Short mmCIF file of C-alpha atoms in Angstrom, two decimals:
data_model
loop_
_atom_site.label_atom_id
_atom_site.label_comp_id
_atom_site.label_asym_id
_atom_site.label_seq_id
_atom_site.Cartn_x
_atom_site.Cartn_y
_atom_site.Cartn_z
CA MET W 1 8.31 -19.37 9.02
CA ARG W 2 8.96 -16.54 6.15
CA LEU W 3 8.38 -13.21 7.01
CA GLY W 4 5.11 -11.96 6.40
CA PHE W 5 5.47 -7.68 4.25
CA PHE W 6 4.35 -4.92 2.93
CA ALA W 7 4.85 -3.22 -0.55
CA LEU W 8 3.93 -0.49 -2.49
CA ILE W 9 4.24 -0.08 -5.91
CA THR W 10 3.71 3.12 -7.98
CA ALA W 11 3.18 1.26 -11.48
CA ASP W 12 0.51 0.75 -13.41
CA PRO W 13 0.73 -3.11 -13.73
CA LEU W 14 -0.23 -2.96 -17.23
CA ARG W 15 3.23 -0.72 -18.44
CA GLY W 16 5.86 -3.25 -17.57
CA ALA W 17 8.31 -0.51 -15.63
CA LEU W 18 8.67 -3.16 -12.74
CA ARG W 19 8.17 -6.47 -14.32
CA THR W 20 11.37 -7.73 -12.69
CA VAL W 21 10.31 -6.62 -8.85
CA GLU W 22 6.58 -8.03 -9.58
CA ALA W 23 8.00 -11.14 -10.98
CA ARG W 24 9.91 -11.30 -7.85
CA LEU W 25 6.95 -11.37 -5.92
CA LEU W 26 5.19 -13.68 -8.43
CA GLU W 27 7.95 -16.32 -7.25
CA GLU W 28 7.59 -16.08 -4.28
CA ALA W 29 4.54 -16.03 -4.23
CA ARG W 30 4.87 -19.66 -5.66
CA GLY W 31 3.20 -18.20 -8.58
CA GLU W 32 -0.72 -18.03 -6.96
CA ALA W 33 -2.07 -14.13 -5.52
CA LEU W 34 -4.79 -12.30 -5.14
CA PHE W 35 -6.47 -9.07 -6.65
CA LEU W 36 -8.03 -7.42 -3.76
CA VAL W 37 -10.39 -3.60 -5.50
CA PRO W 38 -13.46 -2.23 -4.86
CA HIS W 39 -16.31 -2.91 -8.18
CA PRO W 40 -15.21 -0.27 -10.36
CA LEU W 41 -11.72 -1.70 -11.19
CA ARG W 42 -13.29 -5.03 -11.76
CA ASP W 43 -12.17 -4.91 -15.19
CA LEU W 44 -8.71 -3.54 -14.95
CA ALA W 45 -7.49 -5.82 -12.18
CA GLU W 46 -8.65 -8.88 -14.77
CA ALA W 47 -6.44 -7.29 -17.40
CA TRP W 48 -3.53 -7.10 -14.49
CA ARG W 49 -4.29 -11.07 -13.94
CA LEU W 50 -3.34 -11.37 -17.79
CA ALA W 51 -1.12 -9.15 -17.85
CA TYR W 52 0.39 -11.41 -15.02
CA ARG W 53 0.28 -14.64 -16.29
CA HIS W 54 3.21 -14.09 -18.80
CA LEU W 55 5.54 -13.07 -14.76
CA GLY W 56 4.78 -16.56 -13.42
CA LEU W 57 1.42 -15.90 -12.50
CA ARG W 58 -0.02 -19.60 -12.10
CA ARG W 59 -3.03 -19.73 -10.16
CA GLY W 60 -4.79 -15.93 -9.59
CA ARG W 61 -8.00 -14.29 -8.80
CA VAL W 62 -9.82 -11.01 -8.78
CA LEU W 63 -12.38 -10.83 -5.56
CA TYR W 64 -14.85 -7.02 -5.91
CA LEU W 65 -16.24 -5.34 -3.11
CA LYS W 66 -19.24 -3.31 -3.55
CA ARG W 67 -20.76 -3.70 -0.88
CA ARG W 68 -19.11 -2.34 2.86
CA GLU W 69 -21.68 -5.58 3.95
CA GLU W 70 -19.43 -8.17 1.58
CA ALA W 71 -15.63 -6.43 3.57
CA PHE W 72 -18.04 -7.93 6.85
CA ASP W 73 -18.28 -10.82 5.04
CA ARG W 74 -16.84 -15.24 6.73
CA GLU W 75 -15.83 -16.11 3.59
CA VAL W 76 -15.12 -13.50 1.74
CA ALA W 77 -12.25 -12.52 4.67
CA GLN W 78 -11.19 -16.34 4.99
CA GLU W 79 -10.15 -15.93 1.47
CA VAL W 80 -8.06 -12.81 1.87
CA ALA W 81 -6.57 -14.75 4.44
CA GLN W 82 -5.64 -17.18 3.09
CA SER W 83 -3.52 -16.08 -0.88
CA PRO W 84 0.24 -15.69 -0.09
CA LEU W 85 -0.34 -12.19 -1.72
CA VAL W 86 -2.12 -9.61 -2.02
CA LEU W 87 -2.30 -7.61 -4.66
CA LEU W 88 -4.84 -4.22 -3.28
CA ALA W 89 -6.18 -1.45 -5.68
CA ALA W 90 -8.76 1.80 -4.80
CA GLU W 91 -10.63 4.12 -7.30
CA GLY W 92 -12.00 6.82 -4.86
CA LEU W 93 -10.14 6.52 -1.62
CA PRO W 94 -12.34 8.29 0.66
CA GLU W 95 -15.10 5.67 -0.74
CA PHE W 96 -12.88 2.72 0.11
CA LEU W 97 -11.47 3.86 3.89
CA ASP W 98 -15.34 3.39 4.63
CA LEU W 99 -15.69 0.29 2.41
CA ILE W 100 -12.98 -1.79 3.76
CA ARG W 101 -12.28 0.13 7.60
CA GLY W 102 -12.96 -1.58 10.78
CA SER W 103 -14.20 -5.10 8.55
CA LEU W 104 -12.86 -8.56 8.79
CA VAL W 105 -11.61 -8.51 5.28
CA LEU W 106 -9.18 -6.21 6.86
CA GLN W 107 -8.54 -8.01 9.35
CA ALA W 108 -7.71 -10.75 6.88
CA LEU W 109 -4.99 -9.00 5.24
CA LEU W 110 -2.94 -8.10 9.07
CA GLU W 111 -3.32 -12.12 9.06
CA VAL W 112 -2.15 -12.80 5.21
CA TYR W 113 1.37 -10.08 6.65
CA ARG W 114 1.49 -12.28 10.37
CA GLN W 115 0.61 -15.75 8.12
CA GLY W 116 4.99 -14.93 6.37
CA GLY W 117 2.50 -13.44 3.38
CA GLY W 118 3.06 -9.84 1.97
CA VAL W 119 0.31 -7.65 1.69
CA VAL W 120 0.81 -5.11 -2.05
CA ALA W 121 -0.24 -1.90 -2.59
CA LEU W 122 -0.61 -0.33 -6.18
CA GLY W 123 -0.99 2.65 -6.80
CA GLU W 124 -2.44 4.89 -4.73
CA ALA W 125 -3.63 2.15 -3.24
CA GLY W 126 -0.65 2.84 -0.80
CA GLY W 127 -1.19 6.26 1.26
CA LEU W 128 -4.18 4.17 2.88
CA LEU W 129 -2.19 1.45 4.48
CA GLY W 130 -0.73 3.46 7.26
CA GLU W 131 -2.16 5.94 10.05
CA ALA W 132 -2.75 8.63 8.12
CA ALA W 133 -4.42 8.17 4.76
CA PHE W 134 -3.57 10.42 1.83
CA TYR W 135 -6.40 11.45 -0.90
CA SER W 136 -6.73 14.19 -3.14
CA LEU W 137 -10.30 16.40 -3.66
CA GLU W 138 -10.28 19.06 -5.46
CA GLY W 139 -6.52 19.41 -6.98
CA GLU W 140 -5.48 19.35 -3.02
CA VAL W 141 -3.89 17.04 -1.37
CA ARG W 142 -6.10 15.71 1.08
CA ALA W 143 -5.07 13.50 5.41
CA ALA W 144 -7.80 11.58 6.74
CA LEU W 145 -7.09 8.70 9.36
CA GLY W 146 -5.65 5.79 7.38
CA LEU W 147 -6.91 1.23 7.74
CA SER W 148 -3.06 1.42 10.51
CA LEU W 149 -1.84 -1.87 8.83
CA LEU W 150 1.48 0.43 8.83
CA ARG W 151 1.45 2.00 12.12
CA GLY W 152 3.90 4.42 12.62
CA LEU W 153 4.03 5.63 8.94
CA ALA W 154 1.84 7.61 6.49
CA LEU W 155 3.09 6.70 3.11
CA LEU W 156 2.50 9.01 0.02
CA PRO W 157 2.40 8.04 -3.78
CA ARG W 158 4.15 10.25 -6.63
CA VAL W 159 5.42 12.68 -3.91
CA GLU W 160 7.06 14.06 -6.20
CA GLU W 161 4.16 15.72 -7.69
CA ARG W 162 3.40 19.55 -6.60
CA GLY W 163 2.10 19.64 -3.34
CA ARG W 164 2.44 16.41 -2.17
CA PHE W 165 5.78 16.69 -0.58
CA LEU W 166 4.83 19.27 0.85
CA ALA W 167 1.69 18.08 2.84
CA LEU W 168 3.34 15.11 4.00
CA SER W 169 5.69 17.76 5.86
CA GLN W 170 2.78 19.01 7.29
CA LEU W 171 1.58 15.77 8.58
CA VAL W 172 4.56 14.57 10.40
CA ALA W 173 5.43 17.87 11.54
CA ASP W 174 2.08 17.33 12.75
CA ASN W 175 2.31 14.74 14.08
CA PRO W 176 6.26 13.47 14.71
CA ASP W 177 4.87 10.15 16.56
CA LEU W 178 4.46 9.27 12.61
CA VAL W 179 7.43 9.08 9.61
CA GLY W 180 6.43 9.81 6.15
CA LEU W 181 6.99 7.92 3.15
CA GLY W 182 6.69 9.68 0.18
CA LEU W 183 7.50 7.21 -3.24
CA LEU W 184 8.77 8.53 -6.85
CA GLU W 185 6.89 7.45 -9.54
CA ASN W 186 7.42 3.85 -10.38
CA THR W 187 8.46 2.72 -7.13
CA ALA W 188 8.81 -0.40 -5.12
CA LEU W 189 9.38 -0.45 -1.06
CA ARG W 190 8.99 -3.17 0.64
CA LEU W 191 8.03 -2.97 4.40
CA LEU W 192 9.12 -5.19 6.65
CA LYS W 193 8.60 -5.43 10.74
CA GLY W 194 11.62 -3.24 11.39
CA LEU W 195 13.11 -2.70 7.98
CA GLY W 196 12.67 -0.15 4.45
CA GLU W 197 13.93 -1.70 1.65
CA VAL W 198 13.51 0.33 -1.63
CA TRP W 199 14.05 -2.07 -5.27
CA ALA W 200 13.53 0.26 -7.31
CA GLY W 201 12.81 3.80 -8.00
CA GLY W 202 13.23 6.74 -5.09
CA VAL W 203 11.37 7.04 -1.57
CA THR W 204 11.55 10.46 0.52
CA LEU W 205 11.45 9.97 3.90
CA VAL W 206 10.39 12.53 6.45
CA ASP W 207 10.88 12.35 10.60
CA ALA W 208 10.08 14.87 12.61
CA GLY W 209 11.14 13.21 15.68
CA GLY W 210 14.32 15.02 16.69
CA ALA W 211 12.91 18.71 15.65
CA GLU W 212 12.63 21.57 17.22
CA PHE W 213 9.09 22.97 17.09
CA THR W 214 9.20 26.83 17.60
CA GLY W 215 5.72 29.45 17.91
CA ARG W 216 6.19 29.69 14.14
CA GLY W 217 7.57 26.69 12.48
CA VAL W 218 9.61 23.66 13.03
CA ARG W 219 13.40 23.48 12.90
CA GLY W 220 15.72 20.72 11.91
CA LEU W 221 13.35 18.07 10.25
CA ARG W 222 14.70 15.09 9.31
CA VAL W 223 14.82 14.39 4.92
CA ASP W 224 16.43 11.91 3.86
CA VAL W 225 16.98 11.01 -0.07
CA LEU W 226 16.36 7.13 -0.71
CA SER W 227 17.13 5.22 -4.07
CA ALA W 228 16.89 0.94 -5.12
CA GLY W 229 19.36 -1.14 -2.96
CA GLU W 230 19.14 1.16 0.21
CA ARG W 231 17.51 0.00 3.07
CA PHE W 232 16.70 1.65 6.04
CA ALA W 233 15.08 1.20 9.52
CA LEU W 234 11.06 1.35 10.34
CA PRO W 235 9.01 1.74 13.32
CA ALA W 236 7.71 -1.78 14.53
CA PHE W 237 4.87 -2.07 13.27
#
């Protein structure tokens, strides 16, 4: 049986920066994929679906959610669970968290992974998958409880932007049981059980597991900078 996986892609599918990675994911899913998005992204997801037809998509569908009640619909959840590859995108991250948190659709995403499929977060949606969720509000990076699909992790796309690495480091220092993963733009990262694989771009890993906590700060915070082709150990989620 195939191992299920989660993946994060921090590039717009319409720009084609990671088309080789996207084609590989579609090939592994035998050309079948489901785009799961909130209603405001419906038209953009349709454009992604058309673009992916040139990368090997044979059977693709866009499923968009307008209300929280839809995330608790058993037929909707079943459709998600039966897909070998789910591409997740979001706009207005706190609102999307409220939309699917604790829902049957969220359980269905976990079922995709358990059945050997893949759940791929596009863009900023990658920041929602861990135990902590990052989002921008009034020019600042804020943190909230995440979807916890990836336990033991905190993920932050576009970590190279001003203030983002600091936000990730502070959160990990305050929560040493979490490992922080910051992704550069145009990065593809696949997460298997206990293993991370950088397929493209770059990832910054922040770990406070062996740090010394003083009355004024933290010493010994581990920071690894990883590039394409590297693998690294992960907490078992």
